[in-house]
CSV table of C-alpha atoms and ligand atoms in Angstrom, one decimal:
chain,number,residue,atom,x,y,z
A,249,UNK,CA,6.6,10.7,-15.4
A,250,UNK,CA,4.2,12.2,-12.7
A,251,UNK,CA,5.0,14.3,-9.6
A,252,UNK,CA,2.8,14.9,-6.8
A,253,UNK,CA,3.3,18.2,-6.1
A,254,UNK,CA,2.8,18.8,-2.3
A,255,UNK,CA,5.2,20.5,0.3
A,256,UNK,CA,7.0,18.2,2.7
A,257,UNK,CA,7.1,20.4,5.6
A,258,UNK,CA,3.5,21.9,5.1
A,259,UNK,CA,2.0,18.5,5.1
A,260,UNK,CA,3.9,16.9,8.1
A,261,UNK,CA,2.8,19.9,10.1
A,262,UNK,CA,-1.1,18.9,9.1
A,263,UNK,CA,-0.6,15.3,9.6
A,264,UNK,CA,0.9,16.2,13.1
A,265,UNK,CA,-1.0,19.1,14.5
A,266,UNK,CA,-3.9,19.3,11.9
A,267,UNK,CA,-2.9,23.1,10.8
A,268,UNK,CA,-2.0,24.0,7.3
A,269,UNK,CA,0.9,26.6,7.3
A,270,UNK,CA,2.1,28.5,4.6
A,271,UNK,CA,4.9,26.3,2.8
A,272,UNK,CA,8.5,27.5,3.2
A,273,UNK,CA,10.8,28.2,0.5
A,274,UNK,CA,11.8,24.9,0.0
A,275,UNK,CA,9.1,24.2,-2.5
A,276,UNK,CA,10.4,26.6,-5.0
A,277,UNK,CA,14.0,25.4,-5.0
A,278,UNK,CA,12.5,21.3,-5.1
A,279,UNK,CA,10.5,22.8,-8.4
A,280,UNK,CA,13.1,24.5,-10.0
A,281,UNK,CA,15.2,20.9,-9.8
A,282,UNK,CA,12.5,19.0,-10.9
A,283,UNK,CA,11.8,21.4,-14.0
A,284,UNK,CA,15.9,21.4,-14.5
A,285,UNK,CA,15.8,17.7,-14.8
A,286,UNK,CA,12.9,17.6,-17.0
A,287,UNK,CA,14.2,20.0,-19.1
A,288,UNK,CA,17.6,18.3,-19.2
A,289,UNK,CA,16.0,15.4,-20.2
A,290,UNK,CA,13.4,16.5,-22.6
A,291,UNK,CA,10.7,15.0,-20.9
A,292,UNK,CA,7.0,16.6,-20.6
A,293,UNK,CA,5.3,15.5,-17.0
A,294,UNK,CA,2.2,15.4,-15.2
A,295,UNK,CA,2.1,17.3,-12.0
A,296,UNK,CA,-0.8,16.3,-9.7
A,297,UNK,CA,-1.2,19.5,-7.6
A,298,UNK,CA,-2.4,19.7,-4.2
A,299,UNK,CA,-5.1,22.2,-3.2
A,300,UNK,CA,-3.6,23.3,0.2
A,301,UNK,CA,-0.1,23.9,-1.5
A,302,UNK,CA,-1.7,25.4,-4.6
A,303,UNK,CA,-3.6,27.9,-2.5
A,304,UNK,CA,-0.2,29.8,-1.0
A,305,UNK,CA,1.8,29.2,-4.5
A,306,UNK,CA,-0.3,29.6,-7.6
A,307,UNK,CA,2.7,31.2,-9.2
A,308,UNK,CA,4.8,28.3,-9.2
A,309,UNK,CA,1.9,26.4,-11.0
A,310,UNK,CA,1.8,28.8,-13.5
A,311,UNK,CA,5.4,28.1,-14.0
A,312,UNK,CA,5.1,24.5,-14.3
A,313,UNK,CA,2.4,25.1,-16.5
A,314,UNK,CA,4.4,27.3,-18.6
A,315,UNK,CA,7.1,25.0,-19.0
A,316,UNK,CA,4.6,22.6,-20.9
A,317,UNK,CA,4.0,20.2,-18.6
A,318,UNK,CA,0.1,18.8,-17.5
A,319,UNK,CA,-1.4,20.4,-14.4
A,320,UNK,CA,-3.9,17.8,-12.9
A,321,UNK,CA,-5.5,17.2,-9.4
A,322,UNK,CA,-4.2,15.6,-6.0
A,323,UNK,CA,-7.4,16.6,-4.1
A,324,UNK,CA,-7.2,19.5,-1.5
A,325,UNK,CA,-6.3,18.4,1.8
A,326,UNK,CA,-4.3,14.7,1.8
A,327,UNK,CA,-6.5,13.0,3.6
A,328,UNK,CA,-6.9,9.3,3.0
A,329,UNK,CA,-9.9,8.9,1.0
A,330,UNK,CA,-11.1,5.8,2.8
A,331,UNK,CA,-11.7,8.1,5.8
A,332,UNK,CA,-14.1,10.7,3.7
A,333,UNK,CA,-17.6,9.8,3.0
A,334,UNK,CA,-19.2,10.5,-0.7
A,335,UNK,CA,-20.2,14.1,-0.1
A,336,UNK,CA,-16.7,15.1,1.3
A,337,UNK,CA,-14.3,13.2,-1.0
A,338,UNK,CA,-16.6,15.1,-3.6
A,339,UNK,CA,-16.0,18.4,-2.0
A,340,UNK,CA,-12.7,17.7,-1.7
A,341,UNK,CA,-11.6,16.7,-5.1
A,342,UNK,CA,-14.3,18.9,-6.5
A,343,UNK,CA,-12.4,22.2,-4.6
A,344,UNK,CA,-9.1,21.4,-5.8
A,345,UNK,CA,-10.5,21.0,-9.5
A,346,UNK,CA,-12.4,24.6,-9.5
A,347,UNK,CA,-9.0,26.0,-7.9
A,348,UNK,CA,-6.3,24.5,-10.0
A,349,UNK,CA,-8.7,25.0,-13.1
A,350,UNK,CA,-8.7,28.8,-12.1
A,351,UNK,CA,-4.8,28.9,-11.7
A,352,UNK,CA,-4.2,27.5,-15.1
A,353,UNK,CA,-7.2,29.2,-16.9
A,354,UNK,CA,-8.3,25.9,-18.5
A,355,UNK,CA,-9.5,22.5,-17.8
A,356,UNK,CA,-7.9,19.6,-15.9
A,357,UNK,CA,-8.4,16.0,-16.8
A,358,UNK,CA,-6.8,13.7,-14.2
A,359,UNK,CA,-6.6,13.0,-10.7
A,360,UNK,CA,-4.1,11.1,-8.4
A,361,UNK,CA,-5.5,10.2,-4.9
A,362,UNK,CA,-3.6,11.2,-1.5
A,363,UNK,CA,-1.7,7.6,-0.4
A,364,UNK,CA,-3.2,6.0,-3.6
A,365,UNK,CA,-6.8,5.7,-1.4
A,366,UNK,CA,-8.7,4.5,-4.2
A,367,UNK,CA,-9.0,0.7,-2.9
A,368,UNK,CA,-11.8,-2.2,-2.8
A,369,UNK,CA,-13.7,-0.3,-0.2
A,370,UNK,CA,-14.1,3.2,-2.2
A,371,UNK,CA,-14.3,2.5,-6.0
A,372,UNK,CA,-17.4,4.7,-6.4
A,373,UNK,CA,-14.6,7.6,-6.1
A,374,UNK,CA,-14.0,6.7,-9.6
A,375,UNK,CA,-17.7,7.2,-10.5
A,376,UNK,CA,-17.2,10.8,-8.6
A,377,UNK,CA,-14.6,11.8,-10.9
A,378,UNK,CA,-16.1,11.1,-13.9
A,379,UNK,CA,-19.5,13.1,-12.7
A,380,UNK,CA,-16.6,15.8,-11.9
A,381,UNK,CA,-16.0,15.8,-15.6
A,382,UNK,CA,-12.3,14.3,-15.2
A,383,UNK,CA,-11.1,11.6,-18.0
A,384,UNK,CA,-8.3,9.8,-16.1
A,385,UNK,CA,-7.2,8.8,-12.7
A,386,UNK,CA,-3.9,7.5,-11.7
A,387,UNK,CA,-4.5,6.1,-8.1
A,388,UNK,CA,-4.8,2.5,-8.0
A,389,UNK,CA,-1.8,0.5,-6.7
A,390,UNK,CA,-2.1,-3.3,-8.4
A,391,UNK,CA,-0.8,-4.7,-5.4
A,392,UNK,CA,-2.2,-4.6,-2.0
A,393,UNK,CA,0.2,-2.6,0.3
A,394,UNK,CA,-0.2,-1.8,4.1
A,395,UNK,CA,-2.2,1.5,3.3
A,396,UNK,CA,-3.5,1.1,-0.1
A,397,UNK,CA,-3.2,-1.2,-3.4
A,398,UNK,CA,-5.8,-3.5,-4.7
A,399,UNK,CA,-4.2,-7.3,-5.3
A,400,UNK,CA,-5.5,-8.5,-8.7
A,401,UNK,CA,-6.5,-5.3,-10.4
A,402,UNK,CA,-5.4,-5.1,-13.8
A,403,UNK,CA,-2.0,-3.7,-14.0
A,404,UNK,CA,-2.5,-2.7,-17.6
A,405,UNK,CA,-4.1,1.0,-18.5
A,406,UNK,CA,-7.7,0.5,-19.4
A,407,UNK,CA,-10.6,2.5,-20.2
A,408,UNK,CA,-13.3,1.5,-17.9
A,409,UNK,CA,-17.3,1.9,-17.9
A,410,UNK,CA,-18.4,2.8,-14.4
A,411,UNK,CA,-21.1,1.2,-12.2
A,412,UNK,CA,-23.1,4.7,-12.5
A,413,UNK,CA,-22.7,4.9,-15.9
A,414,UNK,CA,-19.8,7.0,-16.3
A,415,UNK,CA,-16.2,6.1,-17.8
A,416,UNK,CA,-13.0,6.8,-17.2
A,417,UNK,CA,-9.2,5.7,-18.0
A,418,UNK,CA,-7.5,4.3,-15.1
A,419,UNK,CA,-3.7,4.5,-15.3
A,420,UNK,CA,-2.6,2.2,-12.4
A,421,UNK,CA,0.7,2.7,-10.7
A,422,UNK,CA,3.5,0.0,-12.2
A,423,UNK,CA,4.1,-3.3,-10.9
A,424,UNK,CA,6.4,-5.6,-12.4
A,425,UNK,CA,6.5,-9.4,-12.8
A,426,UNK,CA,9.8,-11.0,-11.8
A,427,UNK,CA,10.4,-14.3,-10.3
A,428,UNK,CA,6.8,-14.9,-9.4
A,429,UNK,CA,6.2,-12.0,-7.5
A,430,UNK,CA,4.8,-8.3,-8.5
A,431,UNK,CA,7.5,-5.6,-7.6
A,432,UNK,CA,6.4,-2.2,-6.8
A,433,UNK,CA,8.6,-0.1,-9.1
A,434,UNK,CA,6.6,2.8,-9.3
A,435,UNK,CA,8.5,5.5,-8.0
A,436,UNK,CA,9.2,7.3,-4.4
A,437,UNK,CA,10.5,5.1,-2.0
A,438,UNK,CA,10.7,2.2,-4.3
A,439,UNK,CA,13.0,3.9,-6.4
A,440,UNK,CA,14.7,5.6,-3.6
A,441,UNK,CA,15.9,2.2,-1.8
A,442,UNK,CA,16.4,0.3,-4.9
A,443,UNK,CA,20.1,-0.6,-5.6
A,444,UNK,CA,21.1,1.1,-8.8
A,445,UNK,CA,22.3,-2.2,-10.2
A,446,UNK,CA,18.5,-3.1,-10.8
A,447,UNK,CA,18.0,0.1,-12.9
A,448,UNK,CA,19.0,-1.4,-15.9
A,449,UNK,CA,17.5,-5.1,-15.8
A,450,UNK,CA,14.0,-2.9,-14.6
A,451,UNK,CA,14.6,-0.9,-17.8
A,452,UNK,CA,15.0,-3.7,-19.9
A,453,UNK,CA,11.8,-5.8,-18.1
A,454,UNK,CA,9.8,-2.4,-18.6
A,455,UNK,CA,10.5,-2.4,-22.5
A,456,UNK,CA,9.7,-6.1,-23.0
A,457,UNK,CA,6.2,-5.7,-21.2
A,458,UNK,CA,5.3,-3.0,-23.4
A,459,UNK,CA,2.8,-1.0,-20.9
A,460,UNK,CA,3.4,2.6,-20.0
A,461,UNK,CA,5.7,2.9,-16.8
A,462,UNK,CA,3.8,5.1,-14.5
A,463,UNK,CA,6.5,6.8,-12.5
A,464,UNK,CA,5.6,8.7,-9.4
A,465,UNK,CA,7.8,11.5,-7.4
A,466,UNK,CA,7.7,14.3,-4.9
A,467,UNK,CA,9.5,17.6,-5.5
A,468,UNK,CA,11.0,16.9,-1.7
A,469,UNK,CA,12.7,13.2,-3.2
A,470,UNK,CA,15.0,15.8,-5.8
A,471,UNK,CA,15.9,18.1,-3.4
A,472,UNK,CA,19.8,18.7,-2.7
A,473,UNK,CA,19.7,19.4,1.0
A,474,UNK,CA,18.7,17.4,3.7
A,475,UNK,CA,15.0,17.8,4.5
A,476,UNK,CA,13.7,17.9,8.2
A,477,UNK,CA,10.1,16.7,9.1
A,478,UNK,CA,9.6,19.3,11.7
A,479,UNK,CA,10.8,22.2,9.3
A,480,UNK,CA,7.3,23.7,9.1
A,481,UNK,CA,5.8,22.8,12.9
A,482,UNK,CA,4.3,25.9,14.5
A,483,UNK,CA,6.2,27.5,17.6
A,484,UNK,CA,6.1,25.5,20.6
A,485,UNK,CA,5.2,22.1,19.0
A,486,UNK,CA,7.8,19.5,18.2
A,487,UNK,CA,8.6,15.9,18.7
A,488,UNK,CA,11.0,14.8,20.9
A,489,UNK,CA,14.6,15.0,19.6
A,490,UNK,CA,14.9,11.0,19.1
A,491,UNK,CA,11.4,10.9,17.1
A,492,UNK,CA,12.6,13.8,14.9
A,493,UNK,CA,16.2,12.0,14.1
A,494,UNK,CA,14.4,8.5,13.5
A,495,UNK,CA,11.9,10.2,11.2
A,496,UNK,CA,14.7,12.3,9.4
A,497,UNK,CA,17.2,9.2,9.2
A,498,UNK,CA,13.7,7.5,7.7
A,499,UNK,CA,12.9,10.4,4.8
A,500,UNK,CA,16.8,11.3,4.1
A,501,UNK,CA,18.0,7.4,3.5
A,502,UNK,CA,19.2,7.1,0.0
A,503,UNK,CA,17.3,10.4,-0.9
A,504,UNK,CA,20.6,11.8,-2.5
A,505,UNK,CA,20.5,8.7,-5.3
A,506,UNK,CA,17.1,9.6,-6.5
A,507,UNK,CA,17.7,12.5,-9.0
A,508,UNK,CA,20.5,10.5,-10.6
A,509,UNK,CA,18.0,7.1,-10.8
A,510,UNK,CA,15.5,9.3,-12.2
A,511,UNK,CA,17.7,10.8,-14.6
A,512,UNK,CA,18.5,7.4,-15.7
A,513,UNK,CA,15.0,6.4,-16.3
A,514,UNK,CA,14.1,9.5,-17.9
A,515,UNK,CA,17.1,8.8,-20.1
A,516,UNK,CA,16.2,5.3,-21.1
A,517,UNK,CA,12.8,5.2,-21.4
A,518,UNK,CA,10.1,7.1,-23.4
A,519,UNK,CA,7.9,9.4,-21.4
A,520,UNK,CA,5.0,11.2,-22.0
A,521,UNK,CA,2.2,13.3,-20.0
A,522,UNK,CA,-0.7,11.0,-18.5
A,523,UNK,CA,-2.9,13.1,-20.8
A,524,UNK,CA,-1.5,11.9,-23.7
A,525,UNK,CA,-1.6,8.1,-22.6
A,526,UNK,CA,-5.4,8.4,-21.6
A,527,UNK,CA,-6.1,9.8,-24.8
A,528,UNK,CA,-4.6,7.1,-26.9
A,529,UNK,CA,-6.9,4.7,-24.6
A,530,UNK,CA,-10.4,6.7,-24.0
A,531,UNK,CA,-11.5,5.6,-27.5
A,532,UNK,CA,-11.0,2.0,-27.0
A,533,UNK,CA,-13.4,-0.2,-26.1
A,534,UNK,CA,-14.7,-0.2,-22.4
A,535,UNK,CA,-14.1,-2.8,-19.6
A,536,UNK,CA,-16.4,-3.2,-17.0
A,537,UNK,CA,-15.2,-2.1,-13.6
A,538,UNK,CA,-16.0,-4.8,-11.1
A,539,UNK,CA,-15.9,-3.9,-7.7
B,299,ZN,ZN1,0.7,12.8,-2.0
Protein backbone atom coordinates (compact mmCIF):
# COMPACT_ATOMS: atom_id res chain seq x y z
CA UNK A 1 0.00 0.00 0.00
CA UNK A 2 1.58 3.25 -1.10
CA UNK A 3 0.56 6.89 -0.92
CA UNK A 4 2.09 9.42 -3.30
CA UNK A 5 1.98 12.21 -0.74
CA UNK A 6 1.33 15.41 -2.66
CA UNK A 7 -1.17 18.26 -2.37
CA UNK A 8 -3.82 18.52 -5.10
CA UNK A 9 -4.22 22.32 -4.99
CA UNK A 10 -0.50 23.05 -4.76
CA UNK A 11 0.29 20.67 -7.61
CA UNK A 12 -2.32 22.03 -10.02
CA UNK A 13 -1.23 25.60 -9.33
CA UNK A 14 2.31 24.51 -10.22
CA UNK A 15 1.10 22.82 -13.43
CA UNK A 16 -0.93 25.82 -14.59
CA UNK A 17 1.13 28.80 -13.45
CA UNK A 18 4.53 27.37 -12.48
CA UNK A 19 4.33 28.83 -8.99
CA UNK A 20 4.35 26.75 -5.83
CA UNK A 21 2.03 28.16 -3.18
CA UNK A 22 1.84 26.96 0.41
CA UNK A 23 -0.68 24.11 0.63
CA UNK A 24 -4.04 24.82 2.23
CA UNK A 25 -5.45 22.87 5.15
CA UNK A 26 -6.91 20.13 2.90
CA UNK A 27 -3.74 18.04 3.04
CA UNK A 28 -4.03 17.70 6.82
CA UNK A 29 -7.64 16.48 6.64
CA UNK A 30 -6.79 14.09 3.79
CA UNK A 31 -3.69 12.73 5.53
CA UNK A 32 -5.67 12.13 8.73
CA UNK A 33 -8.29 10.21 6.72
CA UNK A 34 -5.61 7.97 5.20
CA UNK A 35 -3.97 7.41 8.59
CA UNK A 36 -7.32 6.49 10.16
CA UNK A 37 -8.00 3.96 7.39
CA UNK A 38 -4.54 2.42 7.78
CA UNK A 39 -4.99 2.26 11.53
CA UNK A 40 -8.44 0.65 11.16
CA UNK A 41 -7.09 -2.03 8.79
CA UNK A 42 -3.78 -2.53 10.61
CA UNK A 43 -1.73 -1.83 7.50
CA UNK A 44 1.70 -0.18 7.43
CA UNK A 45 2.07 1.77 4.20
CA UNK A 46 4.82 3.53 2.27
CA UNK A 47 4.42 7.27 1.74
CA UNK A 48 6.35 8.65 -1.25
CA UNK A 49 6.76 12.23 -0.12
CA UNK A 50 7.00 15.16 -2.57
CA UNK A 51 9.69 17.71 -1.68
CA UNK A 52 7.61 20.80 -2.57
CA UNK A 53 5.03 19.73 0.01
CA UNK A 54 7.54 18.43 2.55
CA UNK A 55 9.08 21.90 2.83
CA UNK A 56 5.74 23.29 4.05
CA UNK A 57 4.46 20.43 6.21
CA UNK A 58 7.35 18.61 7.92
CA UNK A 59 5.02 18.23 10.91
CA UNK A 60 2.71 15.94 8.92
CA UNK A 61 5.63 13.81 7.70
CA UNK A 62 6.76 13.35 11.30
CA UNK A 63 3.21 12.37 12.23
CA UNK A 64 3.03 9.75 9.43
CA UNK A 65 6.46 8.41 10.40
CA UNK A 66 5.53 8.27 14.09
CA UNK A 67 2.49 6.16 13.17
CA UNK A 68 4.89 3.46 11.92
CA UNK A 69 4.69 4.03 8.17
CA UNK A 70 7.65 4.11 5.82
CA UNK A 71 8.72 7.47 4.43
CA UNK A 72 10.20 7.37 0.92
CA UNK A 73 10.78 9.93 -1.84
CA UNK A 74 8.67 11.26 -4.74
CA UNK A 75 11.20 13.87 -5.99
CA UNK A 76 11.11 17.61 -5.39
CA UNK A 77 9.10 19.31 -8.10
CA UNK A 78 6.81 16.71 -9.73
CA UNK A 79 8.23 17.14 -13.21
CA UNK A 80 7.97 14.25 -15.70
CA UNK A 81 11.52 12.91 -15.49
CA UNK A 82 11.88 12.49 -19.27
CA UNK A 83 11.82 16.31 -19.41
CA UNK A 84 14.91 16.64 -17.19
CA UNK A 85 18.48 16.01 -18.22
CA UNK A 86 20.65 13.76 -16.11
CA UNK A 87 22.09 16.55 -13.95
CA UNK A 88 18.68 18.12 -13.25
CA UNK A 89 17.11 14.73 -12.45
CA UNK A 90 19.97 13.99 -10.04
CA UNK A 91 19.48 17.37 -8.34
CA UNK A 92 15.67 17.03 -8.13
CA UNK A 93 15.85 13.57 -6.54
CA UNK A 94 18.96 14.26 -4.41
CA UNK A 95 17.45 17.45 -2.91
CA UNK A 96 14.30 15.54 -1.93
CA UNK A 97 16.32 12.74 -0.33
CA UNK A 98 18.31 15.21 1.79
CA UNK A 99 15.24 17.22 2.82
CA UNK A 100 13.13 14.22 3.77
CA UNK A 101 15.96 12.38 5.56
CA UNK A 102 16.55 15.52 7.63
CA UNK A 103 12.85 15.70 8.55
CA UNK A 104 12.61 12.09 9.72
CA UNK A 105 16.12 12.05 11.18
CA UNK A 106 17.17 8.92 9.31
CA UNK A 107 17.74 7.39 5.89
CA UNK A 108 15.17 6.82 3.15
CA UNK A 109 15.39 3.77 0.93
CA UNK A 110 12.94 4.10 -1.96
CA UNK A 111 11.69 6.28 -4.77
CA UNK A 112 8.65 6.70 -6.97
CA UNK A 113 8.93 8.98 -10.00
CA UNK A 114 6.25 11.61 -10.56
CA UNK A 115 3.74 10.30 -13.13
CA UNK A 116 5.60 6.93 -13.19
CA UNK A 117 8.06 8.72 -15.47
CA UNK A 118 10.81 6.14 -15.72
CA UNK A 119 10.35 4.80 -19.23
CA UNK A 120 12.59 3.24 -21.90
CA UNK A 121 13.87 6.74 -22.67
CA UNK A 122 15.39 7.36 -19.22
CA UNK A 123 16.15 4.02 -17.57
CA UNK A 124 19.43 5.63 -16.48
CA UNK A 125 17.43 7.21 -13.62
CA UNK A 126 17.71 3.80 -11.93
CA UNK A 127 21.51 4.22 -12.01
CA UNK A 128 21.08 7.65 -10.39
CA UNK A 129 18.93 6.17 -7.62
CA UNK A 130 21.57 3.52 -6.86
CA UNK A 131 24.26 6.22 -6.90
CA UNK A 132 22.20 8.25 -4.40
CA UNK A 133 22.14 5.22 -2.09
CA UNK A 134 18.53 4.14 -2.57
CA UNK A 135 17.70 0.43 -2.46
CA UNK A 136 14.46 0.22 -4.41
CA UNK A 137 12.33 1.97 -6.98
CA UNK A 138 8.60 1.68 -7.63
CA UNK A 139 8.09 3.79 -10.76
CA UNK A 140 7.81 1.43 -13.69
CA UNK A 141 4.37 0.76 -15.10
CA UNK A 142 4.77 -2.50 -17.03
CA UNK A 143 2.36 -1.46 -19.75
CA UNK A 144 2.61 1.48 -22.16
CA UNK A 145 0.03 4.15 -21.34
CA UNK A 146 -0.20 7.64 -22.86
CA UNK A 147 2.23 9.39 -20.48
CA UNK A 148 4.18 6.49 -18.96
CA UNK A 149 4.83 2.80 -18.98
CA UNK A 150 7.03 0.20 -20.67
CA UNK A 151 5.32 -2.54 -22.67
CA UNK A 152 6.87 -5.90 -21.97
CA UNK A 153 8.67 -4.89 -18.74
CA UNK A 154 8.71 -7.82 -16.30
CA UNK A 155 5.78 -7.24 -13.89
CA UNK A 156 7.48 -9.31 -11.13
CA UNK A 157 9.43 -7.40 -8.46
CA UNK A 158 13.10 -8.15 -9.12
CA UNK A 159 16.63 -7.32 -8.08
CA UNK A 160 18.40 -5.71 -11.07
CA UNK A 161 22.05 -5.17 -11.83
CA UNK A 162 22.39 -1.83 -13.57
CA UNK A 163 24.51 -0.80 -16.59
CA UNK A 164 26.72 1.51 -14.48
CA UNK A 165 27.52 -1.19 -11.92
CA UNK A 166 24.88 -0.52 -9.24
CA UNK A 167 21.98 -2.64 -8.11
CA UNK A 168 18.33 -1.83 -7.37
CA UNK A 169 15.10 -3.64 -6.54
CA UNK A 170 12.26 -2.65 -8.86
CA UNK A 171 8.67 -2.96 -7.62
CA UNK A 172 6.58 -2.36 -10.76
CA UNK A 173 3.02 -1.10 -10.48
CA UNK A 174 0.58 -3.97 -10.71
CA UNK A 175 -1.07 -5.15 -13.90
CA UNK A 176 -2.97 -8.41 -14.05
CA UNK A 177 -3.39 -10.64 -17.09
CA UNK A 178 -7.09 -11.16 -17.68
CA UNK A 179 -8.91 -12.28 -20.85
CA UNK A 180 -5.77 -11.87 -22.95
CA UNK A 181 -5.05 -8.32 -21.83
CA UNK A 182 -2.89 -6.76 -19.10
CA UNK A 183 -5.25 -4.74 -16.88
CA UNK A 184 -3.86 -1.81 -14.94
CA UNK A 185 -5.31 -2.17 -11.43
CA UNK A 186 -2.60 -0.46 -9.40
CA UNK A 187 -4.70 2.28 -7.84
CA UNK A 188 -5.52 5.94 -8.48
CA UNK A 189 -8.04 6.45 -11.27
CA UNK A 190 -7.94 2.75 -12.17
CA UNK A 191 -9.48 1.83 -8.81
CA UNK A 192 -11.62 4.99 -8.58
CA UNK A 193 -13.38 4.18 -11.88
CA UNK A 194 -13.48 0.40 -11.36
CA UNK A 195 -16.97 -1.06 -10.71
CA UNK A 196 -17.22 -2.54 -7.20
CA UNK A 197 -18.28 -5.84 -8.81
CA UNK A 198 -14.73 -6.27 -10.07
CA UNK A 199 -13.11 -6.04 -6.63
CA UNK A 200 -13.62 -9.63 -5.47
CA UNK A 201 -12.55 -11.28 -8.77
CA UNK A 202 -9.54 -8.99 -8.73
CA UNK A 203 -8.59 -9.98 -5.17
CA UNK A 204 -8.91 -13.65 -6.18
CA UNK A 205 -6.72 -13.13 -9.25
CA UNK A 206 -4.07 -11.25 -7.25
CA UNK A 207 -3.93 -14.06 -4.67
CA UNK A 208 -3.55 -16.62 -7.46
CA UNK A 209 -0.75 -14.65 -9.12
CA UNK A 210 1.14 -14.69 -5.80
CA UNK A 211 2.96 -11.46 -6.60
CA UNK A 212 2.90 -8.40 -4.30
CA UNK A 213 0.10 -6.01 -5.18
CA UNK A 214 1.63 -2.55 -5.52
CA UNK A 215 -1.30 -0.23 -4.84
CA UNK A 216 -0.83 3.52 -5.31
CA UNK A 217 -3.08 6.22 -3.89
CA UNK A 218 -3.02 9.98 -3.29
CA UNK A 219 -4.27 11.87 -0.21
CA UNK A 220 -6.92 13.80 -2.18
CA UNK A 221 -8.55 10.55 -3.31
CA UNK A 222 -9.61 9.91 0.29
CA UNK A 223 -11.06 13.38 0.84
CA UNK A 224 -14.62 13.35 2.14
CA UNK A 225 -15.24 16.80 0.67
CA UNK A 226 -15.37 17.77 -3.04
CA UNK A 227 -12.02 18.91 -4.41
CA UNK A 228 -11.59 21.99 -6.60
CA UNK A 229 -8.88 22.21 -9.24
CA UNK A 230 -8.60 25.97 -8.64
CA UNK A 231 -8.48 25.77 -4.84
CA UNK A 232 -4.95 27.14 -4.64
CA UNK A 233 -4.72 29.34 -7.74
CA UNK A 234 -3.12 32.74 -7.14
CA UNK A 235 -5.31 35.84 -6.92
CA UNK A 236 -6.54 36.89 -10.38
CA UNK A 237 -5.44 33.66 -12.13
CA UNK A 238 -8.27 31.34 -12.93
CA UNK A 239 -9.71 28.93 -15.52
CA UNK A 240 -12.82 29.68 -17.51
CA UNK A 241 -15.85 28.50 -15.51
CA UNK A 242 -16.49 25.81 -18.13
CA UNK A 243 -12.97 24.42 -17.89
CA UNK A 244 -13.03 24.52 -14.11
CA UNK A 245 -16.34 22.60 -14.04
CA UNK A 246 -15.07 20.01 -16.54
CA UNK A 247 -11.82 19.43 -14.60
CA UNK A 248 -13.64 19.21 -11.26
CA UNK A 249 -16.10 16.72 -12.74
CA UNK A 250 -13.19 14.57 -13.90
CA UNK A 251 -11.37 14.63 -10.54
CA UNK A 252 -14.46 14.09 -8.39
CA UNK A 253 -16.00 11.34 -10.53
CA UNK A 254 -16.64 8.26 -8.31
CA UNK A 255 -14.13 9.64 -5.80
CA UNK A 256 -16.59 8.95 -3.00
CA UNK A 257 -16.16 5.21 -3.68
CA UNK A 258 -12.37 5.22 -3.41
CA UNK A 259 -12.08 4.93 0.36
CA UNK A 260 -14.45 1.96 0.61
CA UNK A 261 -12.82 0.16 -2.30
CA UNK A 262 -9.38 0.70 -0.78
CA UNK A 263 -10.67 -0.52 2.61
CA UNK A 264 -11.94 -3.68 0.89
CA UNK A 265 -8.53 -4.29 -0.70
CA UNK A 266 -6.67 -3.58 2.56
CA UNK A 267 -8.90 -6.02 4.45
CA UNK A 268 -8.79 -8.81 1.89
CA UNK A 269 -5.12 -8.86 0.93
CA UNK A 270 -2.04 -8.69 3.14
CA UNK A 271 0.19 -5.64 2.83
CA UNK A 272 3.58 -4.53 4.00
CA UNK A 273 5.83 -1.57 3.30
CA UNK A 274 7.88 -1.39 0.10
CA UNK A 275 11.06 -1.51 2.18
CA UNK A 276 9.98 -4.83 3.70
CA UNK A 277 9.28 -6.29 0.24
CA UNK A 278 12.54 -4.91 -1.15
CA UNK A 279 14.48 -6.43 1.78
CA UNK A 280 13.14 -9.87 0.87
CA UNK A 281 14.29 -9.45 -2.73
CA UNK A 282 17.55 -7.52 -2.55
CA UNK A 283 19.76 -10.52 -1.77
CA UNK A 284 18.29 -12.70 -4.52
CA UNK A 285 20.34 -13.23 -7.71
CA UNK A 286 20.44 -10.15 -9.95
CA UNK A 287 18.74 -9.89 -13.31
CA UNK A 288 20.54 -7.68 -15.84
CA UNK A 289 18.52 -4.63 -16.73
CA UNK A 290 18.14 -4.41 -20.48
CA UNK A 291 17.32 -1.03 -22.02
ZN1 LIG B 1 2.70 12.27 -7.89
